[in-house]
């Protein structure tokens, strides 16, 4: 399969989950395993551009496909994708465990709907659980990223990010 733009191939047992392949074979450990039962969304990645809970797919199902993890979002080392920048600026994380999956689900949403309403953001993130933030800052960050044009494809250069910058200077709501 292609992972974050590079080819990776390996023989693994039939029952190997995609999330385990990414973490244990590809060495990409930012994708987390929270529940292992398709409930929490911490393992969300993109497969052929669609957000997928990678604990619900076999690695073999991604054979020949293009997978993007949160490590592959930014355009280069030291850079942040506009969605990552909005989460950072908007204090949209606390422990950070849910964040890789939350960011990938949000990127997938904006790829399909570049200007979502708040209600559409909340609906799109229903499958991603966060035990820390209370969700408000996450939703605000996704809306700011949308205003900044974060629908850019993974690996593309970041947009100026004015809305995310505004988040950083505005009053932050408690969770
Ligand atoms: S670990 Fe995949 S949904 Fe929770
Ligand atoms: S920031 Fe801790 S689970 Fe979301």
PDB file of C-alpha atoms and ligand atoms in Angstrom:
ATOM      1  CA  UNK A   1       0.000   0.000   0.000  1.00  0.00           C
ATOM      2  CA  UNK A   2       0.967   3.636  -0.196  1.00  0.00           C
ATOM      3  CA  UNK A   3       1.303   5.254   3.219  1.00  0.00           C
ATOM      4  CA  UNK A   4       1.840   8.999   3.424  1.00  0.00           C
ATOM      5  CA  UNK A   5       3.136   9.001  -0.131  1.00  0.00           C
ATOM      6  CA  UNK A   6       5.600   6.130   0.232  1.00  0.00           C
ATOM      7  CA  UNK A   7       5.218   2.497  -0.775  1.00  0.00           C
ATOM      8  CA  UNK A   8       5.237  -0.068   1.979  1.00  0.00           C
ATOM      9  CA  UNK A   9       4.750  -3.794   1.588  1.00  0.00           C
ATOM     10  CA  UNK A  10       4.947  -6.625   4.071  1.00  0.00           C
ATOM     11  CA  UNK A  11       3.592 -10.099   4.611  1.00  0.00           C
ATOM     12  CA  UNK A  12       1.457 -10.141   7.716  1.00  0.00           C
ATOM     13  CA  UNK A  13      -1.011 -12.618   9.233  1.00  0.00           C
ATOM     14  CA  UNK A  14      -4.438 -12.478   7.595  1.00  0.00           C
ATOM     15  CA  UNK A  15      -6.075 -11.059  10.691  1.00  0.00           C
ATOM     16  CA  UNK A  16      -3.707  -8.101  11.086  1.00  0.00           C
ATOM     17  CA  UNK A  17      -5.703  -4.918  11.549  1.00  0.00           C
ATOM     18  CA  UNK A  18      -4.794  -1.856   9.548  1.00  0.00           C
ATOM     19  CA  UNK A  19      -4.092   0.109  12.727  1.00  0.00           C
ATOM     20  CA  UNK A  20      -1.653  -2.550  13.906  1.00  0.00           C
ATOM     21  CA  UNK A  21       0.025  -2.605  10.503  1.00  0.00           C
ATOM     22  CA  UNK A  22       0.457   1.159  10.613  1.00  0.00           C
ATOM     23  CA  UNK A  23       1.817   1.186  14.157  1.00  0.00           C
ATOM     24  CA  UNK A  24       3.842  -2.022  14.273  1.00  0.00           C
ATOM     25  CA  UNK A  25       4.989  -2.523  10.675  1.00  0.00           C
ATOM     26  CA  UNK A  26       5.090   1.011   9.296  1.00  0.00           C
ATOM     27  CA  UNK A  27       6.222   2.459  12.640  1.00  0.00           C
ATOM     28  CA  UNK A  28       3.634   5.244  12.493  1.00  0.00           C
ATOM     29  CA  UNK A  29       2.527   5.396  16.099  1.00  0.00           C
ATOM     30  CA  UNK A  30       0.560   8.654  16.062  1.00  0.00           C
ATOM     31  CA  UNK A  31      -2.576   6.724  15.119  1.00  0.00           C
ATOM     32  CA  UNK A  32      -3.894   5.566  18.466  1.00  0.00           C
ATOM     33  CA  UNK A  33      -5.891   2.573  19.614  1.00  0.00           C
ATOM     34  CA  UNK A  34      -8.492   3.663  22.126  1.00  0.00           C
ATOM     35  CA  UNK A  35     -11.229   1.066  22.200  1.00  0.00           C
ATOM     36  CA  UNK A  36     -10.412  -1.494  19.506  1.00  0.00           C
ATOM     37  CA  UNK A  37     -14.155  -1.868  18.996  1.00  0.00           C
ATOM     38  CA  UNK A  38     -14.891   0.888  16.431  1.00  0.00           C
ATOM     39  CA  UNK A  39     -16.370   3.230  19.022  1.00  0.00           C
ATOM     40  CA  UNK A  40     -13.847   5.959  19.798  1.00  0.00           C
ATOM     41  CA  UNK A  41     -12.339   7.078  16.482  1.00  0.00           C
ATOM     42  CA  UNK A  42      -8.806   7.454  17.887  1.00  0.00           C
ATOM     43  CA  UNK A  43      -7.572   5.218  15.075  1.00  0.00           C
ATOM     44  CA  UNK A  44      -9.079   7.256  12.219  1.00  0.00           C
ATOM     45  CA  UNK A  45      -6.979   7.506   9.046  1.00  0.00           C
ATOM     46  CA  UNK A  46      -7.748   8.256   5.414  1.00  0.00           C
ATOM     47  CA  UNK A  47      -7.988   5.382   2.928  1.00  0.00           C
ATOM     48  CA  UNK A  48      -8.330   6.614  -0.630  1.00  0.00           C
ATOM     49  CA  UNK A  49      -9.415   9.933   0.836  1.00  0.00           C
ATOM     50  CA  UNK A  50     -12.189   8.544   3.016  1.00  0.00           C
ATOM     51  CA  UNK A  51     -11.942   8.551   6.810  1.00  0.00           C
ATOM     52  CA  UNK A  52     -11.785   5.026   8.150  1.00  0.00           C
ATOM     53  CA  UNK A  53     -11.489   3.644  11.652  1.00  0.00           C
ATOM     54  CA  UNK A  54      -8.389   1.600  11.100  1.00  0.00           C
ATOM     55  CA  UNK A  55      -9.261  -0.856  13.875  1.00  0.00           C
ATOM     56  CA  UNK A  56     -12.239  -1.928  11.781  1.00  0.00           C
ATOM     57  CA  UNK A  57     -10.290  -2.826   8.637  1.00  0.00           C
ATOM     58  CA  UNK A  58      -7.803  -5.529   7.920  1.00  0.00           C
ATOM     59  CA  UNK A  59      -4.427  -4.446   6.628  1.00  0.00           C
ATOM     60  CA  UNK A  60      -5.077  -6.661   3.622  1.00  0.00           C
ATOM     61  CA  UNK A  61      -8.124  -4.562   2.728  1.00  0.00           C
ATOM     62  CA  UNK A  62      -5.771  -1.617   2.180  1.00  0.00           C
ATOM     63  CA  UNK A  63      -3.697  -3.600  -0.302  1.00  0.00           C
ATOM     64  CA  UNK A  64      -3.003  -1.319  -3.260  1.00  0.00           C
ATOM     65  CA  UNK A  65      -4.693   1.648  -1.641  1.00  0.00           C
ATOM     66  CA  UNK A  66      -3.507   5.029  -0.490  1.00  0.00           C
ATOM     67  CA  UNK A  67      -3.438   5.542   3.258  1.00  0.00           C
ATOM     68  CA  UNK A  68      -2.766   8.841   4.995  1.00  0.00           C
ATOM     69  CA  UNK A  69      -2.114   9.093   8.710  1.00  0.00           C
ATOM     70  CA  UNK A  70      -1.768  12.259  10.756  1.00  0.00           C
ATOM     71  CA  UNK A  71       2.004  12.043  10.211  1.00  0.00           C
ATOM     72  CA  UNK A  72       1.382  12.588   6.500  1.00  0.00           C
ATOM     73  CA  UNK A  73      -0.787  15.689   6.730  1.00  0.00           C
ATOM     74  CA  UNK A  74       1.785  18.469   6.892  1.00  0.00           C
ATOM     75  CA  UNK A  75       3.726  19.570   3.839  1.00  0.00           C
ATOM     76  CA  UNK A  76       7.101  18.977   5.502  1.00  0.00           C
ATOM     77  CA  UNK A  77       9.086  18.665   8.724  1.00  0.00           C
ATOM     78  CA  UNK A  78       8.266  21.391  11.200  1.00  0.00           C
ATOM     79  CA  UNK A  79       5.133  22.330   9.268  1.00  0.00           C
ATOM     80  CA  UNK A  80       1.520  21.934  10.311  1.00  0.00           C
ATOM     81  CA  UNK A  81      -1.485  21.241   8.139  1.00  0.00           C
ATOM     82  CA  UNK A  82      -4.072  24.030   8.534  1.00  0.00           C
ATOM     83  CA  UNK A  83      -6.249  21.679  10.558  1.00  0.00           C
ATOM     84  CA  UNK A  84      -3.393  20.921  12.936  1.00  0.00           C
ATOM     85  CA  UNK A  85      -2.643  24.626  13.231  1.00  0.00           C
ATOM     86  CA  UNK A  86      -6.273  25.391  14.042  1.00  0.00           C
ATOM     87  CA  UNK A  87      -6.332  22.703  16.741  1.00  0.00           C
ATOM     88  CA  UNK A  88      -3.102  24.087  18.175  1.00  0.00           C
ATOM     89  CA  UNK A  89      -4.216  27.716  18.063  1.00  0.00           C
ATOM     90  CA  UNK A  90      -7.706  26.966  19.345  1.00  0.00           C
ATOM     91  CA  UNK A  91      -6.662  24.824  22.290  1.00  0.00           C
ATOM     92  CA  UNK A  92      -8.672  21.964  20.812  1.00  0.00           C
ATOM     93  CA  UNK A  93      -6.841  19.283  22.740  1.00  0.00           C
ATOM     94  CA  UNK A  94      -5.829  18.475  26.249  1.00  0.00           C
ATOM     95  CA  UNK A  95      -4.259  15.012  26.663  1.00  0.00           C
ATOM     96  CA  UNK A  96      -4.109  14.684  22.879  1.00  0.00           C
ATOM     97  CA  UNK A  97      -5.048  11.019  22.705  1.00  0.00           C
ATOM     98  CA  UNK A  98      -8.080  11.577  20.500  1.00  0.00           C
ATOM     99  CA  UNK A  99      -6.423  14.308  18.453  1.00  0.00           C
ATOM    100  CA  UNK A 100      -4.869  12.350  15.558  1.00  0.00           C
ATOM    101  CA  UNK A 101      -8.195  10.670  14.812  1.00  0.00           C
ATOM    102  CA  UNK A 102     -10.156  13.858  15.393  1.00  0.00           C
ATOM    103  CA  UNK A 103      -7.916  15.785  12.983  1.00  0.00           C
ATOM    104  CA  UNK A 104      -8.202  13.106  10.306  1.00  0.00           C
ATOM    105  CA  UNK A 105     -11.990  12.988  10.613  1.00  0.00           C
ATOM    106  CA  UNK A 106     -12.092  16.778  10.351  1.00  0.00           C
ATOM    107  CA  UNK A 107      -9.847  16.781   7.287  1.00  0.00           C
ATOM    108  CA  UNK A 108     -12.129  14.209   5.678  1.00  0.00           C
ATOM    109  CA  UNK A 109     -15.173  16.357   6.460  1.00  0.00           C
ATOM    110  CA  UNK A 110     -13.709  19.464   4.824  1.00  0.00           C
ATOM    111  CA  UNK A 111     -12.672  17.479   1.768  1.00  0.00           C
ATOM    112  CA  UNK A 112     -16.352  16.641   1.263  1.00  0.00           C
ATOM    113  CA  UNK A 113     -17.841  19.836   2.648  1.00  0.00           C
ATOM    114  CA  UNK A 114     -15.405  22.779   2.695  1.00  0.00           C
ATOM    115  CA  UNK A 115     -17.831  25.125   4.470  1.00  0.00           C
ATOM    116  CA  UNK A 116     -19.739  23.093   7.048  1.00  0.00           C
ATOM    117  CA  UNK A 117     -22.111  24.545   9.587  1.00  0.00           C
ATOM    118  CA  UNK A 118     -21.454  24.000  13.274  1.00  0.00           C
ATOM    119  CA  UNK A 119     -24.168  21.345  13.298  1.00  0.00           C
ATOM    120  CA  UNK A 120     -22.542  19.568  10.358  1.00  0.00           C
ATOM    121  CA  UNK A 121     -19.175  19.578  12.136  1.00  0.00           C
ATOM    122  CA  UNK A 122     -20.727  18.101  15.265  1.00  0.00           C
ATOM    123  CA  UNK A 123     -22.495  15.428  13.237  1.00  0.00           C
ATOM    124  CA  UNK A 124     -19.347  14.552  11.294  1.00  0.00           C
ATOM    125  CA  UNK A 125     -17.337  14.120  14.499  1.00  0.00           C
ATOM    126  CA  UNK A 126     -19.948  12.002  16.271  1.00  0.00           C
ATOM    127  CA  UNK A 127     -17.815   8.922  15.803  1.00  0.00           C
ATOM    128  CA  UNK A 128     -14.808  10.486  17.512  1.00  0.00           C
ATOM    129  CA  UNK A 129     -14.855  10.588  21.286  1.00  0.00           C
ATOM    130  CA  UNK A 130     -12.903  13.001  23.469  1.00  0.00           C
ATOM    131  CA  UNK A 131     -12.808  12.587  27.225  1.00  0.00           C
ATOM    132  CA  UNK A 132     -11.108  15.916  27.918  1.00  0.00           C
ATOM    133  CA  UNK A 133     -12.216  18.936  25.966  1.00  0.00           C
ATOM    134  CA  UNK A 134     -15.999  18.971  25.969  1.00  0.00           C
ATOM    135  CA  UNK A 135     -15.787  19.327  22.184  1.00  0.00           C
ATOM    136  CA  UNK A 136     -16.480  23.077  21.950  1.00  0.00           C
ATOM    137  CA  UNK A 137     -12.929  24.104  21.092  1.00  0.00           C
ATOM    138  CA  UNK A 138     -12.620  21.217  18.655  1.00  0.00           C
ATOM    139  CA  UNK A 139     -15.696  22.391  16.781  1.00  0.00           C
ATOM    140  CA  UNK A 140     -14.446  25.985  16.798  1.00  0.00           C
ATOM    141  CA  UNK A 141     -11.088  24.837  15.457  1.00  0.00           C
ATOM    142  CA  UNK A 142     -12.659  22.888  12.605  1.00  0.00           C
ATOM    143  CA  UNK A 143     -14.809  25.888  11.665  1.00  0.00           C
ATOM    144  CA  UNK A 144     -11.715  28.154  11.760  1.00  0.00           C
ATOM    145  CA  UNK A 145      -9.809  25.680   9.615  1.00  0.00           C
ATOM    146  CA  UNK A 146     -12.680  25.721   7.136  1.00  0.00           C
ATOM    147  CA  UNK A 147     -12.502  29.519   6.975  1.00  0.00           C
ATOM    148  CA  UNK A 148      -8.756  29.187   6.344  1.00  0.00           C
ATOM    149  CA  UNK A 149      -9.351  26.821   3.467  1.00  0.00           C
ATOM    150  CA  UNK A 150      -8.088  23.711   5.212  1.00  0.00           C
ATOM    151  CA  UNK A 151      -9.749  21.543   2.609  1.00  0.00           C
ATOM    152  CA  UNK A 152      -6.296  21.471   0.995  1.00  0.00           C
ATOM    153  CA  UNK A 153      -5.145  17.938   0.318  1.00  0.00           C
ATOM    154  CA  UNK A 154      -2.759  16.238   2.755  1.00  0.00           C
ATOM    155  CA  UNK A 155       0.818  17.326   2.072  1.00  0.00           C
ATOM    156  CA  UNK A 156      -0.146  20.605   0.413  1.00  0.00           C
ATOM    157  CA  UNK A 157       1.382  23.802   1.690  1.00  0.00           C
ATOM    158  CA  UNK A 158      -0.530  25.468   4.511  1.00  0.00           C
ATOM    159  CA  UNK A 159      -2.837  28.406   3.865  1.00  0.00           C
ATOM    160  CA  UNK A 160      -2.180  31.695   5.723  1.00  0.00           C
ATOM    161  CA  UNK A 161      -4.392  30.615   8.617  1.00  0.00           C
ATOM    162  CA  UNK A 162      -5.876  33.932   9.701  1.00  0.00           C
ATOM    163  CA  UNK A 163      -8.948  32.391  11.291  1.00  0.00           C
ATOM    164  CA  UNK A 164      -6.798  29.989  13.288  1.00  0.00           C
ATOM    165  CA  UNK A 165      -4.639  32.901  14.393  1.00  0.00           C
ATOM    166  CA  UNK A 166      -7.778  34.721  15.538  1.00  0.00           C
ATOM    167  CA  UNK A 167      -8.682  31.693  17.642  1.00  0.00           C
ATOM    168  CA  UNK A 168      -5.351  31.890  19.396  1.00  0.00           C
ATOM    169  CA  UNK A 169      -5.986  35.457  20.462  1.00  0.00           C
ATOM    170  CA  UNK A 170      -9.700  35.181  21.241  1.00  0.00           C
ATOM    171  CA  UNK A 171     -11.051  34.202  24.609  1.00  0.00           C
ATOM    172  CA  UNK A 172     -11.005  30.458  25.026  1.00  0.00           C
ATOM    173  CA  UNK A 173     -14.085  28.761  26.280  1.00  0.00           C
ATOM    174  CA  UNK A 174     -13.793  26.224  29.023  1.00  0.00           C
ATOM    175  CA  UNK A 175     -14.601  22.686  27.885  1.00  0.00           C
TER     176      UNK A 175
HETATM  177  S1  LIG B   1      -9.561   2.207  18.398  1.00  0.00           S
HETATM  178 FE1  LIG B   1     -10.614   2.239  16.525  1.00  0.00          FE
HETATM  179  S2  LIG B   1     -12.502   3.200  16.974  1.00  0.00           S
HETATM  180 FE2  LIG B   1     -11.500   3.086  18.904  1.00  0.00          FE
HETATM  181  S1  LIG B   2      -7.900  15.604  24.310  1.00  0.00           S
HETATM  182 FE1  LIG B   2      -7.900  13.942  25.721  1.00  0.00          FE
HETATM  183  S2  LIG B   2      -9.273  12.528  24.803  1.00  0.00           S
HETATM  184 FE2  LIG B   2      -9.445  14.290  23.559  1.00  0.00          FE
END
